[in-house]
GROMACS .gro file of C-alpha atoms in nm:
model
  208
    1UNK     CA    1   0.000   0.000   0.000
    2UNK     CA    2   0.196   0.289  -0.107
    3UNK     CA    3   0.060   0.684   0.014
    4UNK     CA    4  -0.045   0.919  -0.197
    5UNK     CA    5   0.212   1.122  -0.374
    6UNK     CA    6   0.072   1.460  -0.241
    7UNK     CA    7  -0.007   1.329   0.052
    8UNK     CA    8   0.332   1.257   0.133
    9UNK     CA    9   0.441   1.532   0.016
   10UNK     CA   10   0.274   1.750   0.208
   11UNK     CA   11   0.365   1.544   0.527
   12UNK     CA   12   0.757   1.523   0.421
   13UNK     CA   13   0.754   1.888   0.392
   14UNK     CA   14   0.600   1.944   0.753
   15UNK     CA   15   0.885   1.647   0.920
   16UNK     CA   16   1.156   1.937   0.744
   17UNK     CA   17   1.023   2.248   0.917
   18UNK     CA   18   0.958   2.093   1.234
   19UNK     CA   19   1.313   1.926   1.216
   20UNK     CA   20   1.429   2.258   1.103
   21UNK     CA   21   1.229   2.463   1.313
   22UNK     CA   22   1.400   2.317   1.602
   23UNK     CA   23   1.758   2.343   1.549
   24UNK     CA   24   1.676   2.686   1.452
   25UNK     CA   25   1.558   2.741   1.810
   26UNK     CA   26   1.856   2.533   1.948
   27UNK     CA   27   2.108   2.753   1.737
   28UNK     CA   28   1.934   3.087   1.881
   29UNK     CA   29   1.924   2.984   2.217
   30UNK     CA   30   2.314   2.920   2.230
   31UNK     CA   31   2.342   3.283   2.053
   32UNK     CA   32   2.118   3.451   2.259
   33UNK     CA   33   2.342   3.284   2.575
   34UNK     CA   34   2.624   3.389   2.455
   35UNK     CA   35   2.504   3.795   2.372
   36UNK     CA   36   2.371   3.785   2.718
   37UNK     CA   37   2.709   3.637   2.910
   38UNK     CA   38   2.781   3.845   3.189
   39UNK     CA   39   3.093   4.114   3.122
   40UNK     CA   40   3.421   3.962   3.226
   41UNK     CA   41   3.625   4.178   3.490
   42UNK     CA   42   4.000   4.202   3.416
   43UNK     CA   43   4.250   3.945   3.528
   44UNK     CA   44   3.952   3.712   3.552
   45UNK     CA   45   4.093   3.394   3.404
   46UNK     CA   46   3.868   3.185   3.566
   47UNK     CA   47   3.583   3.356   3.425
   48UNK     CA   48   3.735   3.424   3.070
   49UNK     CA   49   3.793   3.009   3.055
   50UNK     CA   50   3.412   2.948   3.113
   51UNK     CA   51   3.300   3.198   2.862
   52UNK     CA   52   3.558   3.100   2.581
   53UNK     CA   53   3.427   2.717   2.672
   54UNK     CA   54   3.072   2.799   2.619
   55UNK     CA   55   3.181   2.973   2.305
   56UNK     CA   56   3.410   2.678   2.154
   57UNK     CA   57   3.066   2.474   2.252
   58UNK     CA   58   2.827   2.736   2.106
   59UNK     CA   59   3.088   2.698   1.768
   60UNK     CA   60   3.057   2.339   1.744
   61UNK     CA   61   2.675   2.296   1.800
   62UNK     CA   62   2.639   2.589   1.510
   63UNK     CA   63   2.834   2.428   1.267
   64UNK     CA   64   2.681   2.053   1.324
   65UNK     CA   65   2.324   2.251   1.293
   66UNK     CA   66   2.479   2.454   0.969
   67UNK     CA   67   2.412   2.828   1.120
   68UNK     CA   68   2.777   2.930   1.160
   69UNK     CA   69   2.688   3.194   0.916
   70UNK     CA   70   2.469   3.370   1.172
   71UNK     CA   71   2.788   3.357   1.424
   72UNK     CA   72   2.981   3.500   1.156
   73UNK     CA   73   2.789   3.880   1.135
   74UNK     CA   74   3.033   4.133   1.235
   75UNK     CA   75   2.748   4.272   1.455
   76UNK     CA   76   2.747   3.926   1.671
   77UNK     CA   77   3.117   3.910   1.682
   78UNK     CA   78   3.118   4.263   1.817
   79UNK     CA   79   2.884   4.205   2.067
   80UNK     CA   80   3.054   3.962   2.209
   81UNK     CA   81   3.385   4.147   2.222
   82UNK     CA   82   3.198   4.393   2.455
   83UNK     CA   83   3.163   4.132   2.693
   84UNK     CA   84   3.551   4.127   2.735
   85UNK     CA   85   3.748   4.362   2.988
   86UNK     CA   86   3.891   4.646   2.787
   87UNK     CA   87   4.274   4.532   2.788
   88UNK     CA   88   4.178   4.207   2.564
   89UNK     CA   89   3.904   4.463   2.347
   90UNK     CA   90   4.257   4.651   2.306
   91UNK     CA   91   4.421   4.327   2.241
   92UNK     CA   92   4.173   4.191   2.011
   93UNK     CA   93   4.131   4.481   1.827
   94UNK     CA   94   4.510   4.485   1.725
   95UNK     CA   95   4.488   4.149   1.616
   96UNK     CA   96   4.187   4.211   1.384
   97UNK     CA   97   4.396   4.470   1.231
   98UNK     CA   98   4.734   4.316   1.175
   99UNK     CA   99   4.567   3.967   1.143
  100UNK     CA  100   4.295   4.012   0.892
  101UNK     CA  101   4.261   4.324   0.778
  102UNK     CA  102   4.626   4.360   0.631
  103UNK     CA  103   4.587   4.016   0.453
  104UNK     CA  104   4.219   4.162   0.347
  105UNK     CA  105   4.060   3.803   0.565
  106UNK     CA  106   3.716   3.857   0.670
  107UNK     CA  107   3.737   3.794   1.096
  108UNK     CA  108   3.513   3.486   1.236
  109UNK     CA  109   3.318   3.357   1.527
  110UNK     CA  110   3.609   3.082   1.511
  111UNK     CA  111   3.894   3.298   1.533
  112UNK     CA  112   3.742   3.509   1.851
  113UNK     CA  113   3.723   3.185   1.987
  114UNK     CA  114   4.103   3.060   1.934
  115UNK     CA  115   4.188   3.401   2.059
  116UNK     CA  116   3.989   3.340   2.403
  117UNK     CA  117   4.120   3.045   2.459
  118UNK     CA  118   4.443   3.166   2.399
  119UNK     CA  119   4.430   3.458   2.677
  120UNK     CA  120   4.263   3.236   2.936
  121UNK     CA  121   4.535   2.983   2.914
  122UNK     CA  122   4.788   3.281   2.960
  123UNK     CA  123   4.595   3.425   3.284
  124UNK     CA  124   4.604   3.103   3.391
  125UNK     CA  125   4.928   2.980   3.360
  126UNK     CA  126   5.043   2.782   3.695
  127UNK     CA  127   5.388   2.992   3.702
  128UNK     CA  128   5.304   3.326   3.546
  129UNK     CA  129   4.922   3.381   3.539
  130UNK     CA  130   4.894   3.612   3.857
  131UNK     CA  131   5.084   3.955   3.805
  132UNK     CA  132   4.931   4.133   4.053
  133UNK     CA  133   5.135   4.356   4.303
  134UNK     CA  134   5.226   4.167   4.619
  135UNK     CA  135   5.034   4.330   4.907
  136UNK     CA  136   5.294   4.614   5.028
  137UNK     CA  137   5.417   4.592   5.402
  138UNK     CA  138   5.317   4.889   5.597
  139UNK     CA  139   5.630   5.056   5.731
  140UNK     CA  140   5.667   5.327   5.969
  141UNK     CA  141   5.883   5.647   5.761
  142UNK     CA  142   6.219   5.784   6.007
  143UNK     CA  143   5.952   6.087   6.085
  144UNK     CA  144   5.650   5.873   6.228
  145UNK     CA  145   5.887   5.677   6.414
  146UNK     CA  146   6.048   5.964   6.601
  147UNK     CA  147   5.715   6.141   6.596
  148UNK     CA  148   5.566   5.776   6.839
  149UNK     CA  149   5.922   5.821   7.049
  150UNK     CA  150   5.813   6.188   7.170
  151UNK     CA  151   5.482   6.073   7.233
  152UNK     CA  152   5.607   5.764   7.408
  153UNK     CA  153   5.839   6.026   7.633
  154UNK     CA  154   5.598   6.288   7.733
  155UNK     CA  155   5.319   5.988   7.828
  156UNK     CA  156   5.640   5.829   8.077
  157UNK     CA  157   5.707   6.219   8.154
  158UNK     CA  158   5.506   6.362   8.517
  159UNK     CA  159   5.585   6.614   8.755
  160UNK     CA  160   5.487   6.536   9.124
  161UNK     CA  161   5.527   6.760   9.437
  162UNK     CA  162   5.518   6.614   9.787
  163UNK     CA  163   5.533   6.783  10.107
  164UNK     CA  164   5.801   6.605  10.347
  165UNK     CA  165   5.681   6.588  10.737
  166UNK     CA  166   5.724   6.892  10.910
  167UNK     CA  167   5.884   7.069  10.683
  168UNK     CA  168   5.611   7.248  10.478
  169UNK     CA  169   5.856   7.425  10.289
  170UNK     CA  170   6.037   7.172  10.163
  171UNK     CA  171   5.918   7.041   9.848
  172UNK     CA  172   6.074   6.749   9.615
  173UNK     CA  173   6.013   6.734   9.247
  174UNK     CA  174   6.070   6.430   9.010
  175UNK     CA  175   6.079   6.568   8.611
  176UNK     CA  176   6.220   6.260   8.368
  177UNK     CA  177   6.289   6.035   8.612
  178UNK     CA  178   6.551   6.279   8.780
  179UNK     CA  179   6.468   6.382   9.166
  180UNK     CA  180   6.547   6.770   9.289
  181UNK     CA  181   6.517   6.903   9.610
  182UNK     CA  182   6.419   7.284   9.660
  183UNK     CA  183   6.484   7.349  10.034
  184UNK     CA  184   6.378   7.715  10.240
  185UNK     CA  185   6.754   7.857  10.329
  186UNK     CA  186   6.576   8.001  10.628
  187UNK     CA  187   6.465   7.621  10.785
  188UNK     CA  188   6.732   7.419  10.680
  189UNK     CA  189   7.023   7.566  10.694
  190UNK     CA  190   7.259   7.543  10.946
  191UNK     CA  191   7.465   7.807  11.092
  192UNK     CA  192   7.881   7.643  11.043
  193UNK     CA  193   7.932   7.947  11.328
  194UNK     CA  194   7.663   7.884  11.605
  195UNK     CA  195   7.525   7.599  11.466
  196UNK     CA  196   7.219   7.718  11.500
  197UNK     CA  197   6.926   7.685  11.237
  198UNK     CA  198   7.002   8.002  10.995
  199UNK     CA  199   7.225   8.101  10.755
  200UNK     CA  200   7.597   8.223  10.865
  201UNK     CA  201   7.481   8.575  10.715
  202UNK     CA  202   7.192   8.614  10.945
  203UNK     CA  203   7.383   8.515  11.290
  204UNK     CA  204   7.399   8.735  11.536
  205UNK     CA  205   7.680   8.616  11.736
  206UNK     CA  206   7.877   8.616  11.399
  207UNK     CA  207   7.766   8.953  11.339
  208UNK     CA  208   7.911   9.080  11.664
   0.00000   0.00000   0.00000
């Protein structure tokens, strides 16, 4: 029993744009993820890998489903250059120059791709990958140190003043750890003459 021609026509036709239909919507849906990929900070290898993976994925699945010319619009590829932290733009951008448009080649979802992959492995690298500055030890300049000395100093530095037992005007001072005694001539001196308890000057039995 054999269908009828127009019949199965008609039916072959509808299997093609379903079967077409679909990879259609599979080869958007891998564009439309890549477009939308988050922007990549700078040094970011880690990040750079995952999006030039998706990408070498996104390549493959196009060309089995025969849409690579839809990654190939300059438009697309520029899009998702954006995505890129501006040194590798810079870097890219150079290379479209001196790679393609000297030797008049038309620049490709493919070779954005090889150039990804490229740069991650380089931020990457197990040796060389991280550039960044070492953290800098905090040191304390000549002038901050000998600014933390004289504060050191005057917080050790105090001036006390005692009153010894009866002797009210006898008073002893400590000022940097040295000790000085101011003492009343007229209450403790005594007389080398009379030996009495005034100075020589003031005795009267010297005095006559």
């Amino acid at each position: 029993m054999h269908m009828d021609a127009q019949r199965g026509y008609s039916e072959a036709m509808q299997l093609l744009e379903k079967h077409f239909g679909d990879e259609m919507k599979i080869a958007y849906a891998y564009l439309d993820k890549a477009l939308n990929w988050t922007a990549i900070k700078a040094d970011d290898g880690k990040a750079l890998q995952a999006y030039s993976l998706y990408l070498r994925e996104c390549h493959n699945a196009m060309q089995d489903l025969e849409y690579m010319d839809d990654l190939d619009v300059t438009s697309t590829l520029k899009l998702i250059v954006s995505k890129l932290p501006y040194k590798l733009r810079e870097r890219w951008r150079s290379r479209a120059y001196e790679e393609f448009h000297k030797r008049n080649i038309r620049a490709k979802f493919r070779h954005i791709v090889e150039f990804l992959e490229n740069q991650s492995n380089i931020l990457l690298h197990p040796a060389f990958g991280d550039i960044k500055d070492p953290t800098p030890v905090q040191r304390i300049s000549p002038k901050n140190r000998s600014t933390e000395i004289r504060t050191l100093k005057s917080r050790s530095t105090f001036v006390t003043a005692v009153a010894a037992p009866g002797e009210q005007d006898t008073k002893h001072y400590t000022f940097k750890g040295q000790q000085h005694t101011n003492l009343n001539a007229a209450t403790s001196a005594v007389c080398c003459f009379c030996k009495g308890k005034h100075a020589l000057l003031d005795c009267f039995k010297f005095k006559s």
